[in-house]
Coordinates of C-alpha atoms (C1' of nucleotides) in Angstrom, one line a residue:
Chain A
X1 CA 174.9 111.0 45.4
X2 CA 172.3 108.4 46.3
X3 CA 171.4 107.6 49.9
X4 CA 172.9 104.7 51.6
X5 CA 171.3 101.7 53.2
X6 CA 171.0 103.6 56.4
X7 CA 170.3 107.3 55.9
X8 CA 170.2 108.8 59.4
X9 CA 167.6 111.4 59.9
X10 CA 169.0 112.9 63.1
X11 CA 171.2 115.9 62.8
X12 CA 174.0 114.2 64.6
X13 CA 177.1 115.0 62.5
X14 CA 179.9 112.4 62.2
X15 CA 183.2 114.3 62.1
X16 CA 185.6 112.5 59.8
X17 CA 189.3 112.9 59.1
X18 CA 190.7 111.4 55.9
X19 CA 194.3 110.1 55.9
X20 CA 195.2 109.4 52.3
X21 CA 198.3 110.4 50.3
X22 CA 196.6 109.9 46.9
X23 CA 195.4 113.4 46.3
X24 CA 193.0 112.3 43.6
X25 CA 191.3 109.9 45.9
X26 CA 191.5 112.1 49.0
X27 CA 189.8 115.0 47.4
X28 CA 187.1 113.2 45.5
X29 CA 186.4 111.1 48.5
X30 CA 186.2 114.2 50.7
X31 CA 183.6 115.6 48.3
X32 CA 181.7 112.4 48.2
X33 CA 181.6 112.0 52.0
X34 CA 180.7 115.7 52.5
X35 CA 177.7 115.1 50.2
X36 CA 176.4 112.8 52.9
X37 CA 174.0 114.6 55.2
X38 CA 175.4 113.1 58.4
X39 CA 179.1 113.3 57.5
X40 CA 181.5 116.2 57.9
X41 CA 185.1 116.1 56.8
X42 CA 187.0 118.1 59.4
X43 CA 190.5 117.4 58.3
X44 CA 192.9 115.6 56.0
X45 CA 196.4 114.2 56.3
X46 CA 198.9 112.4 54.0
X47 CA 201.4 111.0 56.5
X48 CA 201.1 109.2 59.8
X49 CA 202.6 112.1 61.8
X50 CA 200.4 114.6 60.2
X51 CA 197.4 112.3 60.9
X52 CA 198.1 112.3 64.6
X53 CA 198.5 116.0 64.7
X54 CA 195.3 116.6 62.8
X55 CA 193.4 114.2 65.0
X56 CA 194.7 116.0 68.1
X57 CA 193.6 119.3 66.6
X58 CA 190.2 118.4 65.3
X59 CA 189.1 115.5 67.6
X60 CA 187.1 113.7 64.9
X61 CA 184.7 110.8 65.5
X62 CA 186.1 108.7 62.8
X63 CA 189.5 108.5 61.0
X64 CA 189.4 107.1 57.5
X65 CA 192.9 105.7 57.2
X66 CA 194.6 104.5 54.0
X67 CA 196.7 101.4 54.7
X68 CA 199.2 102.2 52.0
X69 CA 200.9 105.5 52.8
X70 CA 204.1 106.4 51.1
X71 CA 205.7 107.5 54.3
X72 CA 204.9 104.9 56.8
X73 CA 202.3 102.4 57.6
X74 CA 198.6 103.2 58.0
X75 CA 198.4 100.7 60.8
X76 CA 201.2 102.3 62.7
X77 CA 199.4 105.6 62.3
X78 CA 196.2 104.0 63.6
X79 CA 198.1 102.7 66.7
X80 CA 199.4 106.2 67.3
X81 CA 196.0 107.7 67.1
X82 CA 194.5 105.1 69.4
X83 CA 197.3 105.8 71.8
X84 CA 196.8 109.6 71.8
X85 CA 193.1 109.9 71.5
X86 CA 191.7 106.4 72.3
X87 CA 188.1 107.2 71.7
X88 CA 188.8 108.0 68.1
X89 CA 187.3 105.4 65.7
X90 CA 189.6 104.2 62.9
X91 CA 188.4 102.7 59.7
X92 CA 191.2 101.2 57.6
X93 CA 190.9 101.4 53.8
X94 CA 193.2 99.3 51.6
X95 CA 193.6 98.5 48.0
X96 CA 195.9 95.5 48.4
X97 CA 194.7 91.9 48.5
X98 CA 196.7 91.2 51.5
X99 CA 195.1 89.1 54.3
X100 CA 197.7 90.3 56.8
X101 CA 196.4 93.8 56.6
X102 CA 193.1 92.8 58.3
X103 CA 194.8 90.9 61.0
X104 CA 197.1 93.9 61.5
X105 CA 194.0 96.2 61.6
X106 CA 192.4 94.0 64.2
X107 CA 195.6 94.0 66.2
X108 CA 195.9 97.7 66.0
X109 CA 192.5 98.1 67.5
X110 CA 190.8 99.5 64.4
X111 CA 187.1 99.7 64.2
X112 CA 186.5 99.0 60.5
X113 CA 188.1 97.6 57.4
X114 CA 187.0 98.4 53.8
X115 CA 188.6 97.4 50.6
X116 CA 189.0 100.1 47.9
X117 CA 187.3 97.7 45.5
X118 CA 184.1 97.9 47.6
X119 CA 181.3 100.2 46.6
X120 CA 181.4 103.6 48.2
X121 CA 178.2 102.8 50.1
X122 CA 180.1 100.1 52.0
X123 CA 182.7 102.6 53.1
X124 CA 180.1 105.1 54.2
X125 CA 178.3 102.4 56.1
X126 CA 181.5 101.4 57.8
X127 CA 182.1 105.0 58.9
X128 CA 178.6 105.1 60.4
X129 CA 179.0 101.8 62.0
X130 CA 182.3 102.7 63.5
X131 CA 181.0 106.1 64.7
X132 CA 178.1 104.3 66.4
X133 CA 180.5 102.2 68.3
X134 CA 180.2 99.1 66.2
X135 CA 182.8 97.0 64.3
X136 CA 182.7 97.2 60.5
X137 CA 184.6 94.2 59.3
X138 CA 183.2 92.2 56.4
X139 CA 182.5 88.6 57.3
X140 CA 184.4 87.5 54.2
X141 CA 187.5 89.4 55.2
X142 CA 187.4 87.9 58.7
X143 CA 187.1 84.3 57.5
X144 CA 190.1 84.8 55.1
X145 CA 192.1 86.3 57.9
X146 CA 191.3 83.5 60.2
X147 CA 192.1 80.9 57.6
X148 CA 195.5 82.5 57.0
X149 CA 196.2 82.7 60.7
X150 CA 195.5 79.0 61.1
X151 CA 197.4 77.9 58.0
X152 CA 200.5 80.1 58.3
X153 CA 201.8 80.3 61.8
X154 CA 204.7 82.2 60.2
X155 CA 206.1 83.5 63.5
X156 CA 209.2 85.0 62.3
X157 CA 211.2 86.8 64.9
X158 CA 212.3 90.4 64.5
X159 CA 215.8 89.4 63.4
X160 CA 214.5 86.9 61.0
X161 CA 212.3 89.6 59.5
X162 CA 215.3 91.8 59.1
X163 CA 217.1 89.0 57.3
X164 CA 214.1 88.2 55.2
X165 CA 213.8 91.8 54.1
X166 CA 217.4 91.9 53.1
X167 CA 217.0 88.7 51.2
X168 CA 214.1 90.2 49.3
X169 CA 216.4 93.2 48.4
X170 CA 218.7 90.6 46.8
X171 CA 221.3 90.6 49.5
X172 CA 223.8 87.7 49.6
X173 CA 224.9 86.3 52.9
X174 CA 228.1 88.4 52.7
X175 CA 225.9 91.5 52.1
X176 CA 223.8 90.7 55.2
X177 CA 226.9 90.1 57.3
X178 CA 228.0 93.6 56.4
X179 CA 224.6 95.1 56.9
X180 CA 223.9 93.5 60.2
X181 CA 227.4 93.3 61.7
X182 CA 227.0 89.6 62.3
X183 CA 229.1 86.5 61.7
X184 CA 228.3 84.6 58.5
X185 CA 227.4 81.7 60.7
X186 CA 224.7 83.7 62.4
X187 CA 223.2 85.0 59.2
X188 CA 223.2 81.5 57.8
X189 CA 221.5 80.4 61.0
X190 CA 218.8 83.0 60.6
X191 CA 218.3 82.1 57.0
X192 CA 217.9 78.4 57.8
X193 CA 215.3 79.2 60.4
X194 CA 213.4 81.3 57.9
X195 CA 213.5 78.6 55.3
X196 CA 212.3 76.1 57.9
X197 CA 209.4 78.3 59.0
X198 CA 208.3 79.2 55.6
X199 CA 208.7 75.7 54.2
X200 CA 211.1 77.0 51.5
X201 CA 214.1 75.2 50.1
X202 CA 216.0 78.2 49.0
X203 CA 216.3 81.9 49.8
X204 CA 214.7 82.6 46.4
X205 CA 211.7 80.4 47.3
X206 CA 211.5 81.9 50.8
X207 CA 211.2 85.4 49.3
X208 CA 208.6 84.3 46.8
X209 CA 206.5 82.7 49.6
X210 CA 206.9 85.7 51.8
X211 CA 205.9 88.0 48.9
X212 CA 202.9 85.9 48.1
X213 CA 201.8 85.8 51.7
X214 CA 202.3 89.5 52.2
X215 CA 205.0 89.1 54.8
X216 CA 207.1 91.6 53.0
X217 CA 206.7 94.3 50.4
X218 CA 208.9 93.5 47.5
X219 CA 210.6 96.5 46.2
X220 CA 209.7 98.6 43.2
X221 CA 206.3 99.0 41.6
X222 CA 204.0 98.2 44.4
X223 CA 201.2 100.2 46.1
X224 CA 200.7 98.9 49.6
Chain B
X1 CA 184.0 121.4 44.4
X2 CA 186.0 124.4 43.6
X3 CA 186.8 125.5 40.1
X4 CA 190.1 124.5 38.5
X5 CA 192.8 126.6 36.9
X6 CA 190.9 126.7 33.7
X7 CA 187.1 126.9 34.2
X8 CA 185.6 126.7 30.7
X9 CA 182.7 128.9 30.1
X10 CA 181.4 127.3 27.0
X11 CA 178.8 124.6 27.3
X12 CA 180.9 122.1 25.4
X13 CA 180.5 119.0 27.5
X14 CA 183.5 116.5 27.8
X15 CA 182.1 113.0 28.0
X16 CA 184.2 110.9 30.3
X17 CA 184.3 107.1 30.9
X18 CA 186.0 106.0 34.2
X19 CA 187.8 102.6 34.2
X20 CA 188.6 101.8 37.8
X21 CA 188.1 98.7 39.8
X22 CA 188.3 100.4 43.1
X23 CA 184.7 101.1 43.8
X24 CA 185.4 103.6 46.5
X25 CA 187.6 105.7 44.1
X26 CA 185.4 105.1 41.0
X27 CA 182.3 106.4 42.7
X28 CA 183.7 109.3 44.6
X29 CA 185.7 110.3 41.5
X30 CA 182.6 110.1 39.4
X31 CA 180.8 112.4 41.7
X32 CA 183.8 114.8 41.8
X33 CA 184.1 114.9 38.0
X34 CA 180.3 115.3 37.5
X35 CA 180.5 118.3 39.8
X36 CA 182.6 120.0 37.1
X37 CA 180.4 122.1 34.8
X38 CA 182.1 120.9 31.7
X39 CA 182.5 117.2 32.5
X40 CA 179.9 114.4 32.2
X41 CA 180.6 110.9 33.3
X42 CA 178.8 108.7 30.7
X43 CA 180.0 105.3 31.8
X44 CA 182.2 103.3 34.1
X45 CA 184.0 99.9 33.8
X46 CA 186.1 97.8 36.1
X47 CA 187.9 95.5 33.6
X48 CA 189.6 96.0 30.3
X49 CA 187.0 94.0 28.3
X50 CA 184.2 95.9 30.0
X51 CA 186.0 99.2 29.3
X52 CA 186.2 98.5 25.5
X53 CA 182.5 97.6 25.5
X54 CA 181.5 100.7 27.3
X55 CA 183.6 102.9 25.1
X56 CA 182.0 101.3 22.0
X57 CA 178.5 102.0 23.5
X58 CA 179.0 105.5 24.8
X59 CA 181.7 106.9 22.5
X60 CA 183.3 109.2 25.2
X61 CA 185.7 112.0 24.5
X62 CA 188.1 110.9 27.2
X63 CA 188.6 107.6 29.0
X64 CA 190.1 107.9 32.5
X65 CA 192.0 104.6 32.9
X66 CA 193.4 103.2 36.1
X67 CA 196.7 101.4 35.4
X68 CA 196.4 98.9 38.1
X69 CA 193.3 96.8 37.3
X70 CA 192.9 93.5 39.1
X71 CA 191.9 91.7 35.9
X72 CA 194.5 92.8 33.4
X73 CA 196.6 95.7 32.5
X74 CA 195.2 99.3 32.0
X75 CA 197.7 99.9 29.2
X76 CA 196.5 96.8 27.4
X77 CA 192.9 98.2 27.8
X78 CA 194.1 101.5 26.5
X79 CA 195.6 99.9 23.4
X80 CA 192.4 98.0 22.8
X81 CA 190.3 101.2 23.0
X82 CA 192.7 103.1 20.7
X83 CA 192.4 100.2 18.3
X84 CA 188.6 100.1 18.3
X85 CA 187.8 103.8 18.6
X86 CA 191.1 105.6 17.8
X87 CA 189.7 109.1 18.3
X88 CA 189.1 108.3 22.0
X89 CA 191.5 110.2 24.3
X90 CA 192.9 108.1 27.1
X91 CA 194.3 109.4 30.4
X92 CA 196.2 106.9 32.5
X93 CA 195.9 107.2 36.2
X94 CA 198.3 105.2 38.4
X95 CA 199.2 104.9 42.1
X96 CA 202.5 103.0 41.6
X97 CA 205.9 104.7 41.6
X98 CA 206.9 102.8 38.5
X99 CA 208.7 104.7 35.8
X100 CA 207.9 101.9 33.3
X101 CA 204.2 102.8 33.5
X102 CA 204.8 106.1 31.8
X103 CA 206.9 104.7 29.0
X104 CA 204.2 102.1 28.5
X105 CA 201.5 104.8 28.5
X106 CA 203.4 106.7 25.8
X107 CA 203.9 103.5 23.9
X108 CA 200.2 102.7 24.1
X109 CA 199.4 106.1 22.6
X110 CA 197.8 107.5 25.7
X111 CA 197.1 111.2 25.9
X112 CA 197.7 111.9 29.5
X113 CA 199.3 110.5 32.7
X114 CA 198.4 111.4 36.2
X115 CA 199.6 110.0 39.5
X116 CA 197.0 109.3 42.1
X117 CA 199.1 111.3 44.6
X118 CA 198.5 114.4 42.5
X119 CA 195.8 116.8 43.5
X120 CA 192.4 116.3 41.9
X121 CA 192.7 119.6 39.9
X122 CA 195.6 118.1 38.0
X123 CA 193.6 115.2 37.0
X124 CA 190.7 117.4 35.8
X125 CA 193.2 119.6 33.9
X126 CA 194.6 116.5 32.2
X127 CA 191.2 115.4 31.1
X128 CA 190.5 118.9 29.7
X129 CA 193.9 119.0 28.0
X130 CA 193.4 115.5 26.5
X131 CA 189.9 116.4 25.3
X132 CA 191.3 119.5 23.6
X133 CA 193.7 117.3 21.7
X134 CA 196.7 118.0 23.9
X135 CA 199.1 115.8 25.7
X136 CA 198.9 115.9 29.5
X137 CA 202.2 114.5 30.8
X138 CA 204.0 116.1 33.6
X139 CA 207.6 117.2 32.7
X140 CA 208.9 115.5 35.8
X141 CA 207.4 112.1 34.8
X142 CA 208.8 112.4 31.3
X143 CA 212.4 113.1 32.5
X144 CA 212.3 110.2 34.9
X145 CA 211.1 107.9 32.2
X146 CA 213.8 109.1 29.8
X147 CA 216.4 108.6 32.5
X148 CA 215.3 105.0 33.0
X149 CA 215.2 104.3 29.3
X150 CA 218.7 105.3 28.9
X151 CA 220.1 103.6 32.0
X152 CA 218.3 100.2 31.7
X153 CA 218.5 98.7 28.2
X154 CA 217.4 95.4 29.8
X155 CA 216.9 93.5 26.6
X156 CA 216.0 90.2 28.0
X157 CA 214.8 87.6 25.4
X158 CA 211.5 85.8 25.6
X159 CA 213.0 82.7 27.0
X160 CA 215.0 84.7 29.5
X161 CA 211.8 86.4 30.7
X162 CA 210.2 83.1 31.1
X163 CA 213.1 81.9 33.3
X164 CA 213.1 85.2 35.2
X165 CA 209.4 84.9 36.0
X166 CA 209.9 81.3 37.2
X167 CA 212.8 82.5 39.4
X168 CA 210.6 85.2 40.9
X169 CA 208.1 82.5 41.7
X170 CA 210.8 80.8 43.8
X171 CA 211.6 78.0 41.3
X172 CA 214.9 76.2 41.6
X173 CA 216.9 75.1 38.6
X174 CA 215.4 71.7 38.8
X175 CA 211.9 73.2 39.0
X176 CA 212.6 75.2 35.8
X177 CA 213.9 72.1 34.1
X178 CA 210.6 70.4 34.8
X179 CA 208.6 73.4 33.9
X180 CA 210.3 74.2 30.6
X181 CA 211.3 70.7 29.5
X182 CA 214.9 71.7 29.1
X183 CA 218.3 70.4 30.2
X184 CA 219.6 71.8 33.4
X185 CA 222.5 73.1 31.4
X186 CA 220.2 75.2 29.3
X187 CA 218.4 76.6 32.3
X188 CA 221.6 77.5 33.9
X189 CA 222.8 79.1 30.7
X190 CA 219.7 81.3 30.6
X191 CA 220.1 82.2 34.3
X192 CA 223.6 83.3 33.7
X193 CA 222.7 85.5 30.8
X194 CA 219.9 87.1 33.0
X195 CA 222.4 87.7 35.8
X196 CA 224.8 89.3 33.3
X197 CA 222.2 91.5 31.7
X198 CA 220.8 92.7 35.0
X199 CA 224.1 93.1 36.6
X200 CA 223.2 90.7 39.4
X201 CA 225.4 88.2 41.2
X202 CA 222.7 85.8 42.2
X203 CA 219.2 84.7 41.2
X204 CA 217.9 86.4 44.3
X205 CA 219.5 89.7 43.4
X206 CA 218.3 89.4 39.8
X207 CA 214.7 89.0 41.0
X208 CA 215.1 91.9 43.3
X209 CA 216.5 94.1 40.5
X210 CA 213.8 92.9 38.1
X211 CA 211.1 93.7 40.7
X212 CA 212.5 97.1 41.4
X213 CA 212.7 98.0 37.8
X214 CA 209.2 96.7 37.1
X215 CA 210.3 94.0 34.7
X216 CA 208.2 91.5 36.6
X217 CA 205.3 91.6 38.9
X218 CA 206.2 89.8 42.0
X219 CA 203.4 87.6 43.3
X220 CA 201.1 88.3 46.1
X221 CA 199.9 91.5 47.6
X222 CA 200.7 94.1 44.9
X223 CA 198.5 96.5 43.1
X224 CA 200.0 97.3 39.8
Chain C
dC1 C1' 214.9 79.8 90.1
dG2 C1' 214.0 77.0 86.1
dG3 C1' 212.5 76.8 81.4
dG4 C1' 211.7 78.6 77.0
dA5 C1' 212.5 81.7 73.2
dG6 C1' 215.7 84.4 70.8
dT7 C1' 220.2 85.6 69.3
dT8 C1' 224.7 84.6 68.5
dC9 C1' 228.4 81.7 67.0
dC10 C1' 230.5 77.2 65.7
dC11 C1' 231.2 72.3 63.2
dC12 C1' 230.5 69.1 59.1
dC13 C1' 229.1 67.7 54.3
dA14 C1' 226.4 67.2 50.0
dA15 C1' 224.3 69.8 46.6
dA16 C1' 223.4 73.9 44.1
dT17 C1' 225.1 78.0 42.3
dG18 C1' 228.1 81.5 39.9
dG19 C1' 231.5 82.2 36.5
dA20 C1' 234.3 80.8 32.7
dG21 C1' 234.7 78.7 28.3
dG22 C1' 232.9 76.3 24.0
dA23 C1' 229.7 73.8 20.6
dT24 C1' 225.5 73.1 17.7
dG25 C1' 221.4 74.3 15.1
dT26 C1' 218.0 77.6 13.7
dA27 C1' 216.0 81.8 12.4
dG28 C1' 216.0 86.4 10.5
dC29 C1' 218.5 90.2 8.2
dC30 C1' 221.4 92.8 4.9
Chain D
dG1 C1' 225.7 83.8 1.1
dG2 C1' 227.4 85.6 5.2
dC3 C1' 226.2 87.6 9.7
dT4 C1' 224.0 88.0 14.1
dA5 C1' 220.9 86.8 17.7
dC6 C1' 218.8 83.1 20.0
dA7 C1' 218.2 78.8 22.1
dT8 C1' 220.0 74.6 23.2
dC9 C1' 223.5 71.6 25.3
dC10 C1' 228.1 70.6 27.1
dT11 C1' 232.7 70.8 30.5
dC12 C1' 235.4 72.5 34.5
dC13 C1' 236.0 74.6 38.9
dA14 C1' 235.6 77.7 43.1
dT15 C1' 232.2 79.4 46.0
dT16 C1' 227.8 79.5 48.1
dT17 C1' 224.0 77.4 49.9
dG18 C1' 221.0 73.9 52.3
dG19 C1' 220.6 70.8 55.8
dG20 C1' 222.1 68.5 59.9
dG21 C1' 224.1 68.9 64.2
dG22 C1' 225.5 71.8 68.8
dA23 C1' 226.7 75.4 72.3
dA24 C1' 226.8 79.5 74.6
dC25 C1' 224.4 83.9 76.3
dT26 C1' 220.4 87.0 77.3
dC27 C1' 215.8 88.0 78.4
dC28 C1' 211.3 87.2 79.9
dC29 C1' 207.8 84.6 82.2
dG30 C1' 205.7 81.5 85.4

DNA sequence: CGGGAGTTCCCCCAAATGGAGGATGTAGCC
DNA sequence: GGCTACATCCTCCATTTGGGGGAACTCCCG
């Protein structure tokens, strides 16, 4: 591989753990990072729980965390790691064009954010920046996140999110009544609040808006 | 990297083009494949059109094609490549859990199918198998695809698909009337046929089923 | 302790939707 | 020429939904 913008000459090794459930990417990425003179891959994991265990065992400098894990949320795993070994630096890696991921990453106390569409060099730089104690967020990502935070105050409550997710699954009011053990009046009340907050005029539109804004992951062929 | 299950000893080089818009994966994968003694990466592309151009220029043995490209469909690109340079072998790589991808890959005349969750060795084996003239589809994937093809005959007409896509965008009947220049009666008629064919009892449920089965791509943060 | 947010439940009513049926014209197929 | 599929439009009716109120109760925070 070619050198990056900042090829460190010191022998200070950055110990990296890769959390990624796509074997193809995990392995090739591991090889690519290992080819860097200052990076050492000391462990890998494919699930949040495995990630925390590996981090406890290996005490890496940086965790490279995929956002879209099959079994759970990368940000949740990041929170867990920060809770158990707070000095661990976490760089989130995502393939989705979802502005809420970066706000979530900031909220979870992550130290870097890289899109999978970015060149590899950018990822390596982010790892080095995070390891050095810096924050590796692209200015473009931050501005997008800020714009969304201003424009969409979408402050849905927990219950409303539950209802929204059920709606996205195609549930009728009666279905939600059965699922949540509530009165139809209550479900309808939640629905109306959701419509109001999202600016929708139907459940269908609400789900479409929520899907567009990344509030929910619509079932089926998606890769978060 | 380590050798695979079938480390060829002949010097016959397999020329590979990688089509992948995730720079991180494209680059690290390129490095990992190049480390194989029998594989040579002769080109990369990030869009379908670029892919076809690169294939024309470099005439590779195998094209490693990501299904989920931002700008267009990997299967469409595969079709284009097969049309222009039919002897090219195409291996589809996908991260989504969508059974329709594999049927589409078979339909497009692809020669291999690998999930990103698979180990790297499996991908490399698929490339070698495809280059040797074989078909590299996992038995598990084929059975799943067959099961779906039997269970979901979902024969929506063109017009019904148009209506379905509008529904997924959150359009009301009135919106669709304006969008399609039809009578509300006609739109409602199409909607009812869609509900019947999908086994849904509401527009919301129909969209959820369609999204689950990969009939439509629901807007927003998805990575097909 | 007071106030706000959240959850739960209730009322009313107009509009949209789901579900049933039929009618017309057009296009392609055997 | 018939037949079938498709698209278009229609009627009728029961149910659901959207939109507007309000009223408890809990919990948390200042």
